[in-house]
mmCIF file of C-alpha atoms and ligand atoms in Angstrom:
data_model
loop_
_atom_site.group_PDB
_atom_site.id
_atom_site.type_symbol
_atom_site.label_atom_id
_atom_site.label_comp_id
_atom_site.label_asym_id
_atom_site.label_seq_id
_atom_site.Cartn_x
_atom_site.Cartn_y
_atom_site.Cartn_z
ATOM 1 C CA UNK A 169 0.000 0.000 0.000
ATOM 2 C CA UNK A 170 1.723 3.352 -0.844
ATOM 3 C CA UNK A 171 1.452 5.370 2.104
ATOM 4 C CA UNK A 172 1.903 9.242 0.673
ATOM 5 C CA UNK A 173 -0.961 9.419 -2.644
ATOM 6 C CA UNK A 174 -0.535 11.825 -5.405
ATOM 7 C CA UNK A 175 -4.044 12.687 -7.039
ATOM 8 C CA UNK A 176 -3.916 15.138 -9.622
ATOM 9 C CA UNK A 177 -7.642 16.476 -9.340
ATOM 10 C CA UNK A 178 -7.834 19.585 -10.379
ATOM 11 C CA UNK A 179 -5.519 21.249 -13.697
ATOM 12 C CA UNK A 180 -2.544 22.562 -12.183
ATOM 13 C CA UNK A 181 -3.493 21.527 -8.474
ATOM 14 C CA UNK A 182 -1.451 18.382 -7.093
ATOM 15 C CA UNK A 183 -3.228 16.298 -3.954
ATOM 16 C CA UNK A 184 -0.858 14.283 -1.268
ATOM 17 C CA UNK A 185 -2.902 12.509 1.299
ATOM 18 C CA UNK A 186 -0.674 10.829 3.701
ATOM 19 C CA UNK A 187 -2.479 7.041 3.765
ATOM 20 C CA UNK A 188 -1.684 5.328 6.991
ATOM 21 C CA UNK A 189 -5.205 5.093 8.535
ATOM 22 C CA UNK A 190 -4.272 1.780 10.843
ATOM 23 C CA UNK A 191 -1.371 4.506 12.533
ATOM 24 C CA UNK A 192 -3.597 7.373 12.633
ATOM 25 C CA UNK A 193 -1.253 8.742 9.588
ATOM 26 C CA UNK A 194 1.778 8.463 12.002
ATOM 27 C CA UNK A 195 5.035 9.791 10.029
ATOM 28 C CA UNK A 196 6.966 6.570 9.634
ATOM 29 C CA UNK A 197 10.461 6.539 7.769
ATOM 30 C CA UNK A 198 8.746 6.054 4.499
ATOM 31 C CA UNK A 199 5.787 8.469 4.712
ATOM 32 C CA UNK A 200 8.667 11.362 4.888
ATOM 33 C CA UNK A 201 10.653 10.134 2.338
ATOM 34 C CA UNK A 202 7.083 9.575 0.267
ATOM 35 C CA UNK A 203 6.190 13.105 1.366
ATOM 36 C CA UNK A 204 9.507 14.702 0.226
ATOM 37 C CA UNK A 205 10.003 12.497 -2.539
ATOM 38 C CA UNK A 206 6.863 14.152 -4.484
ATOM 39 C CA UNK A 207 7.360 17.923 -2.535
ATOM 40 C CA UNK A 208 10.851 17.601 -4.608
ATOM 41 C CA UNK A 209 9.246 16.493 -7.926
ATOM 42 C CA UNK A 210 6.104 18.791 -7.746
ATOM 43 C CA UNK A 211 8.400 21.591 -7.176
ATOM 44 C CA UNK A 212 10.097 21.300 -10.486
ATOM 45 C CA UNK A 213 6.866 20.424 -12.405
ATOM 46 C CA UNK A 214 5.720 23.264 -14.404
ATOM 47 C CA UNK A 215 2.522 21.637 -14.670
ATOM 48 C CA UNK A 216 1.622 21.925 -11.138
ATOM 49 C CA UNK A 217 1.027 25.765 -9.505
ATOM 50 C CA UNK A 218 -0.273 24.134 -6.240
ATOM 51 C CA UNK A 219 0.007 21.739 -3.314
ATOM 52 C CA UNK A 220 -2.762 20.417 -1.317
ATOM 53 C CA UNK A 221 -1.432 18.177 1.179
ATOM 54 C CA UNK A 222 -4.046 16.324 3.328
ATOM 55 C CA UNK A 223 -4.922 13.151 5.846
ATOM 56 C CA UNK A 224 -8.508 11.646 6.337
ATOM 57 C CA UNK A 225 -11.216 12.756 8.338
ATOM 58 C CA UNK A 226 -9.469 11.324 11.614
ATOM 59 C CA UNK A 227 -6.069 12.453 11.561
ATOM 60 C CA UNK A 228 -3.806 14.724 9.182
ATOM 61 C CA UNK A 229 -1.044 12.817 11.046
ATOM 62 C CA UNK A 230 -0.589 12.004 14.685
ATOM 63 C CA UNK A 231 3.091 12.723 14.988
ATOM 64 C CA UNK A 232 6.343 11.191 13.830
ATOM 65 C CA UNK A 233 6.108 7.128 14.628
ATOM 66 C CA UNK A 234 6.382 6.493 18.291
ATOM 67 C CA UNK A 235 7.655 2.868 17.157
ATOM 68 C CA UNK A 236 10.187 4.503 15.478
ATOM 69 C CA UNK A 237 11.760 6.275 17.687
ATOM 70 C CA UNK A 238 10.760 4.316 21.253
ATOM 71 C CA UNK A 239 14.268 2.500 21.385
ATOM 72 C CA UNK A 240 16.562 4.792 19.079
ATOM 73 C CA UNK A 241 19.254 6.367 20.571
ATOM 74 C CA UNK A 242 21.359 10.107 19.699
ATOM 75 C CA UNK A 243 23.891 9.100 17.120
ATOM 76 C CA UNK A 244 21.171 6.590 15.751
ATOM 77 C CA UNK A 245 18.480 9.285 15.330
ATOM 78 C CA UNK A 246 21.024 11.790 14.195
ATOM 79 C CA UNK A 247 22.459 9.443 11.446
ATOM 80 C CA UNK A 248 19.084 9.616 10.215
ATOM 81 C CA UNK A 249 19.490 12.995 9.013
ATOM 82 C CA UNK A 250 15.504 13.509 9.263
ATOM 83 C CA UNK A 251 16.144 17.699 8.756
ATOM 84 C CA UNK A 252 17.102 16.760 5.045
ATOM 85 C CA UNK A 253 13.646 14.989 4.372
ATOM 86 C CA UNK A 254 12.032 18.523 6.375
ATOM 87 C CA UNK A 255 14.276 20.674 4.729
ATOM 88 C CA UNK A 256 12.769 19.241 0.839
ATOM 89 C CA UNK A 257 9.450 19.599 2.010
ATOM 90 C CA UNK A 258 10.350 23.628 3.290
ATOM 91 C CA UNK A 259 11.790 24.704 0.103
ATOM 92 C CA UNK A 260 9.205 23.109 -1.892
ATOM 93 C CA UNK A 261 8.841 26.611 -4.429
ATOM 94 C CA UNK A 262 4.836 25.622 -5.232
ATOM 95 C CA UNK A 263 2.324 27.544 -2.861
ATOM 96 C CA UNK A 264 1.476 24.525 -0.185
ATOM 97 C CA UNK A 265 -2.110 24.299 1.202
ATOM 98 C CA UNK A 266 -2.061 21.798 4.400
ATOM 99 C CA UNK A 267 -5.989 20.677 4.736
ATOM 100 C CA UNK A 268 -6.299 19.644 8.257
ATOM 101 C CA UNK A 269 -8.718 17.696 9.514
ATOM 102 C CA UNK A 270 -8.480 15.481 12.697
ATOM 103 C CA UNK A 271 -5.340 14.925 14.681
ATOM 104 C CA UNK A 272 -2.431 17.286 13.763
ATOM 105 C CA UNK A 273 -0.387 16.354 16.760
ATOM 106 C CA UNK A 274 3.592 16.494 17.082
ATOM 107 C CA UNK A 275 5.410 16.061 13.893
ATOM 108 C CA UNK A 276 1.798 16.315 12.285
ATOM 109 C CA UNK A 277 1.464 19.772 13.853
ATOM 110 C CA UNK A 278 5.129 20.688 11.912
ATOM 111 C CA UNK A 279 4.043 19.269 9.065
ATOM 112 C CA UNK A 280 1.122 21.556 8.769
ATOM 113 C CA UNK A 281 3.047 24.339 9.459
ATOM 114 C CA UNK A 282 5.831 23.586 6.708
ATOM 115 C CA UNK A 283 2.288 24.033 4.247
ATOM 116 C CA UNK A 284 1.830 28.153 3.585
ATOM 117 C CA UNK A 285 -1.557 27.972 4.264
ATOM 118 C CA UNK A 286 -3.669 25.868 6.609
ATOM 119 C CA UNK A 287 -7.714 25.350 6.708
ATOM 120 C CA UNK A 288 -8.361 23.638 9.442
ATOM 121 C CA UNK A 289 -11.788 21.642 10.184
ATOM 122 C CA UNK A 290 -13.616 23.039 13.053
ATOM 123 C CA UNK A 291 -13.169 19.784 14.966
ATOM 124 C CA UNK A 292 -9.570 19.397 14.124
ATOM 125 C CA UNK A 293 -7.213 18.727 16.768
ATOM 126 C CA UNK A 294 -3.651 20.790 16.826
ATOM 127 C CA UNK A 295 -0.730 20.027 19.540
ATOM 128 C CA UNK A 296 2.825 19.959 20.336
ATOM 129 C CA UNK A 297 2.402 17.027 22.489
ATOM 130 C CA UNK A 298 5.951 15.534 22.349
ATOM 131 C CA UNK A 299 6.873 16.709 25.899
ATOM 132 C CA UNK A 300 4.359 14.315 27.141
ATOM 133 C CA UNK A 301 6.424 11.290 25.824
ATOM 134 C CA UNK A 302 9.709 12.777 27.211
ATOM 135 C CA UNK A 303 10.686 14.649 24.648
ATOM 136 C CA UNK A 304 10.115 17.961 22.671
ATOM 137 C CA UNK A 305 8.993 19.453 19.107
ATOM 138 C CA UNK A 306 12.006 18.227 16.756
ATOM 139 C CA UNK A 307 10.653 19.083 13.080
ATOM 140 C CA UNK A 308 10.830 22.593 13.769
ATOM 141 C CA UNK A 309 7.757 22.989 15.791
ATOM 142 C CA UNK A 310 9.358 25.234 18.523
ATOM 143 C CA UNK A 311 10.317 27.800 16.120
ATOM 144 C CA UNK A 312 7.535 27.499 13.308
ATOM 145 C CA UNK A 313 5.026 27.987 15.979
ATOM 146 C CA UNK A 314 6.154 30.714 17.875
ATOM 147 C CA UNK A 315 6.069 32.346 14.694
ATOM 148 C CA UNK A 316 2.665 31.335 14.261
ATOM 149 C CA UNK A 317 1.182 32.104 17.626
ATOM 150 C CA UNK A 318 3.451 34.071 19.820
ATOM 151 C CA UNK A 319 5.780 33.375 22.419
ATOM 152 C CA UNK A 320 3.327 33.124 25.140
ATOM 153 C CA UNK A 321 1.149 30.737 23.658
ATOM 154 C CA UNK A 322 3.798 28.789 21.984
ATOM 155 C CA UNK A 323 5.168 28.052 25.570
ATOM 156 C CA UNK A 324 2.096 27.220 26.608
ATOM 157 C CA UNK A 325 1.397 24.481 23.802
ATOM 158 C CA UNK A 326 4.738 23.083 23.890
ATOM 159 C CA UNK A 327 5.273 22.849 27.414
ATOM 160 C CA UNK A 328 1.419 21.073 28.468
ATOM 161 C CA UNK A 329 1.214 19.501 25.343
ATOM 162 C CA UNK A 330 -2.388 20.862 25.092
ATOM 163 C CA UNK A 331 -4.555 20.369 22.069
ATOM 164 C CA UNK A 332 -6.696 23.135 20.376
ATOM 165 C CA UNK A 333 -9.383 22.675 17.758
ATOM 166 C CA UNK A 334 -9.364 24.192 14.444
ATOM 167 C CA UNK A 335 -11.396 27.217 15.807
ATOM 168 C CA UNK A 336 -8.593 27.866 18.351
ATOM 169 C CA UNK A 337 -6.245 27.398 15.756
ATOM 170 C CA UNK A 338 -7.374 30.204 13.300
ATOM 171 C CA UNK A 339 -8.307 31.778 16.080
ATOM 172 C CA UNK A 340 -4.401 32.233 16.816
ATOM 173 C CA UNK A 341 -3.390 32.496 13.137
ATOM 174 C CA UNK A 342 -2.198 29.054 12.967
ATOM 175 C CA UNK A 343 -4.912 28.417 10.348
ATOM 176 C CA UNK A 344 -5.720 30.567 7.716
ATOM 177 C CA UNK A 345 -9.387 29.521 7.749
ATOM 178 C CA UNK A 346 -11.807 26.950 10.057
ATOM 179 C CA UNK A 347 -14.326 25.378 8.193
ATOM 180 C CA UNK A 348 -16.802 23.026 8.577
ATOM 181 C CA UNK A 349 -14.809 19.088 8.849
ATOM 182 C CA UNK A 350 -16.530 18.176 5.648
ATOM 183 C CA UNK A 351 -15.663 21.413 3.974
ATOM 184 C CA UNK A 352 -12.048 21.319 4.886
ATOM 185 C CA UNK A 353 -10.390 19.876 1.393
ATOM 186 C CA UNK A 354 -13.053 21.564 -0.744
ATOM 187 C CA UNK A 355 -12.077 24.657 0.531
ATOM 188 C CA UNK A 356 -8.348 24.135 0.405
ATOM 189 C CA UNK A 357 -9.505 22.705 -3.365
ATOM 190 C CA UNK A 358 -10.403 26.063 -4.168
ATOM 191 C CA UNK A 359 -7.940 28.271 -2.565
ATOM 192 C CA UNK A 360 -5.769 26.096 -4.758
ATOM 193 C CA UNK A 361 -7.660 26.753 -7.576
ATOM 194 C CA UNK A 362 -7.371 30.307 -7.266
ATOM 195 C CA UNK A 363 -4.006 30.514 -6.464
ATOM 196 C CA UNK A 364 -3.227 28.247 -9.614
ATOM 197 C CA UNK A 365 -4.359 30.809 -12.035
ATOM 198 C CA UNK A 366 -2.745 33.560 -11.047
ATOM 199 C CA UNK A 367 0.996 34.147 -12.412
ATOM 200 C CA UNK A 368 3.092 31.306 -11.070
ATOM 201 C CA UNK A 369 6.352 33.799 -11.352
ATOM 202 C CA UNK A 370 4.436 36.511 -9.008
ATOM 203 C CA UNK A 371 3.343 33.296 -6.673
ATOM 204 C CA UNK A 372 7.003 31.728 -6.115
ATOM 205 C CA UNK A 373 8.493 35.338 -5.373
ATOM 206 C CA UNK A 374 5.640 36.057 -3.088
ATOM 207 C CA UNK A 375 6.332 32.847 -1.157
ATOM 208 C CA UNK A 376 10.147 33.061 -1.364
ATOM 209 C CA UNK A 377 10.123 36.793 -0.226
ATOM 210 C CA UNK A 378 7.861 36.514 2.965
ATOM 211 C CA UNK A 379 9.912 32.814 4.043
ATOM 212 C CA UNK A 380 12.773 34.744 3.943
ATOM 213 C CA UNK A 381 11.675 37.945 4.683
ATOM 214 C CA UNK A 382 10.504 36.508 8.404
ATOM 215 C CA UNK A 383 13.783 35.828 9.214
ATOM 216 C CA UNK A 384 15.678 39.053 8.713
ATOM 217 C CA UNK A 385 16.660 42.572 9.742
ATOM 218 C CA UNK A 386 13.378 44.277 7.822
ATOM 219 C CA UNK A 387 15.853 46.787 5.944
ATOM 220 C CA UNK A 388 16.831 43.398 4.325
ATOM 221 C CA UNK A 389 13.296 42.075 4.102
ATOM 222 C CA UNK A 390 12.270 44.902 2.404
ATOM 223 C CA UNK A 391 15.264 45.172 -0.101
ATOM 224 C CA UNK A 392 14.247 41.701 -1.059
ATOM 225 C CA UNK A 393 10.676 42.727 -1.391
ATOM 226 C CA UNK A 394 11.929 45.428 -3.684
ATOM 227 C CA UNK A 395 14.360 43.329 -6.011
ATOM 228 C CA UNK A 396 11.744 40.424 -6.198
ATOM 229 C CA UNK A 397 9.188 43.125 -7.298
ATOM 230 C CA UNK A 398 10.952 44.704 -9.800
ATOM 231 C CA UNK A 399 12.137 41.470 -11.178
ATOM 232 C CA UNK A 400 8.378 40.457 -11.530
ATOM 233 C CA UNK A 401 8.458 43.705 -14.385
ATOM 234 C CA UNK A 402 10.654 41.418 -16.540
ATOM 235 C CA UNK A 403 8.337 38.998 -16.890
ATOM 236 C CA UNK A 404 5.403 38.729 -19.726
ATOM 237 C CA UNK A 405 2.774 38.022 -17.126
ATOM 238 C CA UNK A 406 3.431 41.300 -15.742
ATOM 239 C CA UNK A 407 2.732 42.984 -18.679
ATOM 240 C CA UNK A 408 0.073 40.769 -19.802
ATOM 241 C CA UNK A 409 -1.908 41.424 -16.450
ATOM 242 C CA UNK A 410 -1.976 44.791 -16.615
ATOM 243 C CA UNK A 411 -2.694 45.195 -20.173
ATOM 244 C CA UNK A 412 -5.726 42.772 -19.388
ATOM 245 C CA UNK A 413 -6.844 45.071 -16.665
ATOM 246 C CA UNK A 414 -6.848 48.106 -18.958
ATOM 247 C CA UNK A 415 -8.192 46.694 -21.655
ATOM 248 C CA UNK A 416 -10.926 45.198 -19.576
ATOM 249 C CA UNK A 417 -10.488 41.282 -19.874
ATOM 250 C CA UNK A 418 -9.445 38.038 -18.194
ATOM 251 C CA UNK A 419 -5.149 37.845 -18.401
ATOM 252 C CA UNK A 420 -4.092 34.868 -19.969
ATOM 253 C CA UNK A 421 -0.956 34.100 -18.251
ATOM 254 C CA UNK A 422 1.938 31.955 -19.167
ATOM 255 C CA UNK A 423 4.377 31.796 -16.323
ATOM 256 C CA UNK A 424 7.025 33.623 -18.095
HETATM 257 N N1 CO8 B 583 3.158 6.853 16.444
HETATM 258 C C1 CO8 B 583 2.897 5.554 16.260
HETATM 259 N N2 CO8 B 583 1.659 5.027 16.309
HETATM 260 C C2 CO8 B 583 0.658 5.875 16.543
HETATM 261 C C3 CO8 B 583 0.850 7.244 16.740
HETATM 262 C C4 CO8 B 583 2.182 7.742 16.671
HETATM 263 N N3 CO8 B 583 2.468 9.042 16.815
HETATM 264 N N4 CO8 B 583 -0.343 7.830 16.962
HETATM 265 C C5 CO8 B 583 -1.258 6.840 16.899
HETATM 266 N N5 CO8 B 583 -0.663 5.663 16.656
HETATM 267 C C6 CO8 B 583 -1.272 4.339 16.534
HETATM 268 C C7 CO8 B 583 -1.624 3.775 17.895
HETATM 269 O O1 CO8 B 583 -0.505 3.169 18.487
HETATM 270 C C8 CO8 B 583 -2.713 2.765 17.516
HETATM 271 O O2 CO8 B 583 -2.077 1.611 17.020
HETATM 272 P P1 CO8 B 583 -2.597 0.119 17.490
HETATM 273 O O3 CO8 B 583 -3.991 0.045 16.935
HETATM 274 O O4 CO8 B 583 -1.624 -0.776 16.812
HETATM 275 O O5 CO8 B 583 -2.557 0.137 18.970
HETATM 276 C C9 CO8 B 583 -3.415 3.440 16.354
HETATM 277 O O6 CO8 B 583 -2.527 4.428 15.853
HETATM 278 C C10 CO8 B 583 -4.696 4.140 16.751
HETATM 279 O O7 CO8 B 583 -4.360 5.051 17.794
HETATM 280 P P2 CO8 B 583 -5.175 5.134 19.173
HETATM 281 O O8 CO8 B 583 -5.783 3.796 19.506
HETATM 282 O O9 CO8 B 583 -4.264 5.735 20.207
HETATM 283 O O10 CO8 B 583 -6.334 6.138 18.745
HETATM 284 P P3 CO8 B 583 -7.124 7.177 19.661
HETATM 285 O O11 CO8 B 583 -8.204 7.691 18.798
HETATM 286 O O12 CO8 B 583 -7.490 6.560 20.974
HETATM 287 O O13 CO8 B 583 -6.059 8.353 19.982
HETATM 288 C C11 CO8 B 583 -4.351 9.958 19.444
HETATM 289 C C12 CO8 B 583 -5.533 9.121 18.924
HETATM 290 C C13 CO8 B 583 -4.857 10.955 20.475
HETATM 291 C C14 CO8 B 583 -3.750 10.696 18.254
HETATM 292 C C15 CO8 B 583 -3.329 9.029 20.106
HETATM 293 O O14 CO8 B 583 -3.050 7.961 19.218
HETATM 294 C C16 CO8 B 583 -2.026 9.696 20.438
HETATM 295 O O15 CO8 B 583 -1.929 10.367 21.441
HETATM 296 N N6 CO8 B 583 -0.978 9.486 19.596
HETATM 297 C C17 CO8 B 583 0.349 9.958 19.849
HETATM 298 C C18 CO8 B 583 0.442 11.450 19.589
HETATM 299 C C19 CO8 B 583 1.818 11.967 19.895
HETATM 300 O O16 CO8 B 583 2.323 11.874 20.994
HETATM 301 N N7 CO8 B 583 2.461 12.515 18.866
HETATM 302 C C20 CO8 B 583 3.786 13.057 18.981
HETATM 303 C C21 CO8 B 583 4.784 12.025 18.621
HETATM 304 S S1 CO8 B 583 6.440 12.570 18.830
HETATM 305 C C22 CO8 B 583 6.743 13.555 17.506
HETATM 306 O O17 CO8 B 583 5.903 13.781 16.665
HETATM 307 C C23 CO8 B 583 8.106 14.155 17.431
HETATM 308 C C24 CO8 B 583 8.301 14.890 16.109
HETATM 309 C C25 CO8 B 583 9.748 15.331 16.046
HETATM 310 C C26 CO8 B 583 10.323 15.185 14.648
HETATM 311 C C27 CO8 B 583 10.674 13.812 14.393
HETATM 312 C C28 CO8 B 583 11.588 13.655 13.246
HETATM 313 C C29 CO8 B 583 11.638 12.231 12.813
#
């Protein structure tokens, strides 16, 4: 059974639903390598202009493998080089949309947050929950969610390991969105939709400018901001959307 799914279900908008229902979509060995595997081959696919990365209605995943790791020990789990297998999935260059409904505990909480966008399902179930089984975030949870939330509440979730629904979650600006559960991948569907017709070249320097943007001095934020904009005036798409506007049509755009 292949435990990462690539559906192609809408034109230019790529589905991976992590398929490990009997583990509550734990994130064994092979559903990262799965999960990077495709995050590296969508990335360079012209064809596709958006991720939606998903679970089932019970868990987007429950955390890295507990079996995994139960009897591991330092040099074992650092010879694993995990960060490489997170690192693809981070600098994926496609806009990724993590639809979230169920159990996004752990290493399922990371994952989300590696995705640019979440929609969460009003029942969904968010947590850093690691410290409960001796340990602490390790897929860059403690940093990706203080980001997200704050330092105060980041604490908080990392250090009780308490969950919070969907509503909480956008709530906090974790999620972009809460939904209704059964409206959760529709919705992400869409967003995808829309975000896969506008100019993939404006997309990928939006994306790349506010990742790296985040994490530095703001004079150097905004001098990327300014390069990657004026950049985007090379580009046909540029010129193609604004002589759309003014001419009063729909741009066609090419990605160049
Ligand atoms: N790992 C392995 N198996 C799991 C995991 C998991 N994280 N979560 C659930 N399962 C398995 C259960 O063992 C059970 O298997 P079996 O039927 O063989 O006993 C099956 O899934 C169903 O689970 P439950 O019976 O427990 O289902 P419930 O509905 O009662 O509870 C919960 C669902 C609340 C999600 C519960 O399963 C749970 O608490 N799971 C563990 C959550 C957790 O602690 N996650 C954090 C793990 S540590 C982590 O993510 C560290 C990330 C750092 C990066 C790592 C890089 C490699």
């Amino acid at each position: 059974m292949t435990e990462v799914l690539l559906e192609r279900p809408l034109d230019g908008v790529a589905l991976l639903r992590i398929n490990r229902p009997e583990a509550k979509n734990a994130l064994n060995a092979e559903v990262r390598r799965l999960l990077a595997e495709h995050m590296s081959v969508l990335g360079s696919d012209t064809s596709v202009r958006a991720v939606v990365l998903t679970g089932n209605s019970e868990a987007f995943a429950a955390g890295a493998d507990i079996k995994d790791m139960a009897e591991i020990g330092a040099i074992e789990l650092m010879l694993r080089n995990n960060h490489l297998l997170w690192r693809t999935i981070a600098q994926c260059p496609k806009p990724v949309i993590a639809a979230v409904n169920g159990y996004a505990f752990g290493g399922g909480c990371e994952l989300a947050m590696h995705a640019d966008i979440i929609i969460a399902g009003e029942n969904a179930s968010f947590a850093q929950p690691e410290v409960k089984v001796g340990i602490m975030p390790g897929a860059g949870g403690t940093q990706r969610l203080v980001r997200a939330v704050g330092k105060s509440r980041a604490m908080w979730l990392a250090m009780t390991g308490q969950a919070i629904s969907g509503t909480e979650a956008a709530a906090m600006g974790l999620a972009a969105r809460v939904v209704p559960d059964d409206q959760v991948l529709e919705t992400a569907l869409d967003m995808a939709k829309t975000i896969s017709r506008m100019p993939p070249l404006a997309i990928a320097q939006i994306k790349e400018v506010m990742l790296a943007g985040m994490d530095a001095p703001l004079d150097t934020a905004l001098m990327l901001e300014r390069k990657a904009f004026q950049m985007l005036f090379a580009s046909r798409d540029q010129k193609e959307g604004m002589k759309a506007f003014l001419e009063k049509r729909k741009p066609v755009y090419e990605g160049l």
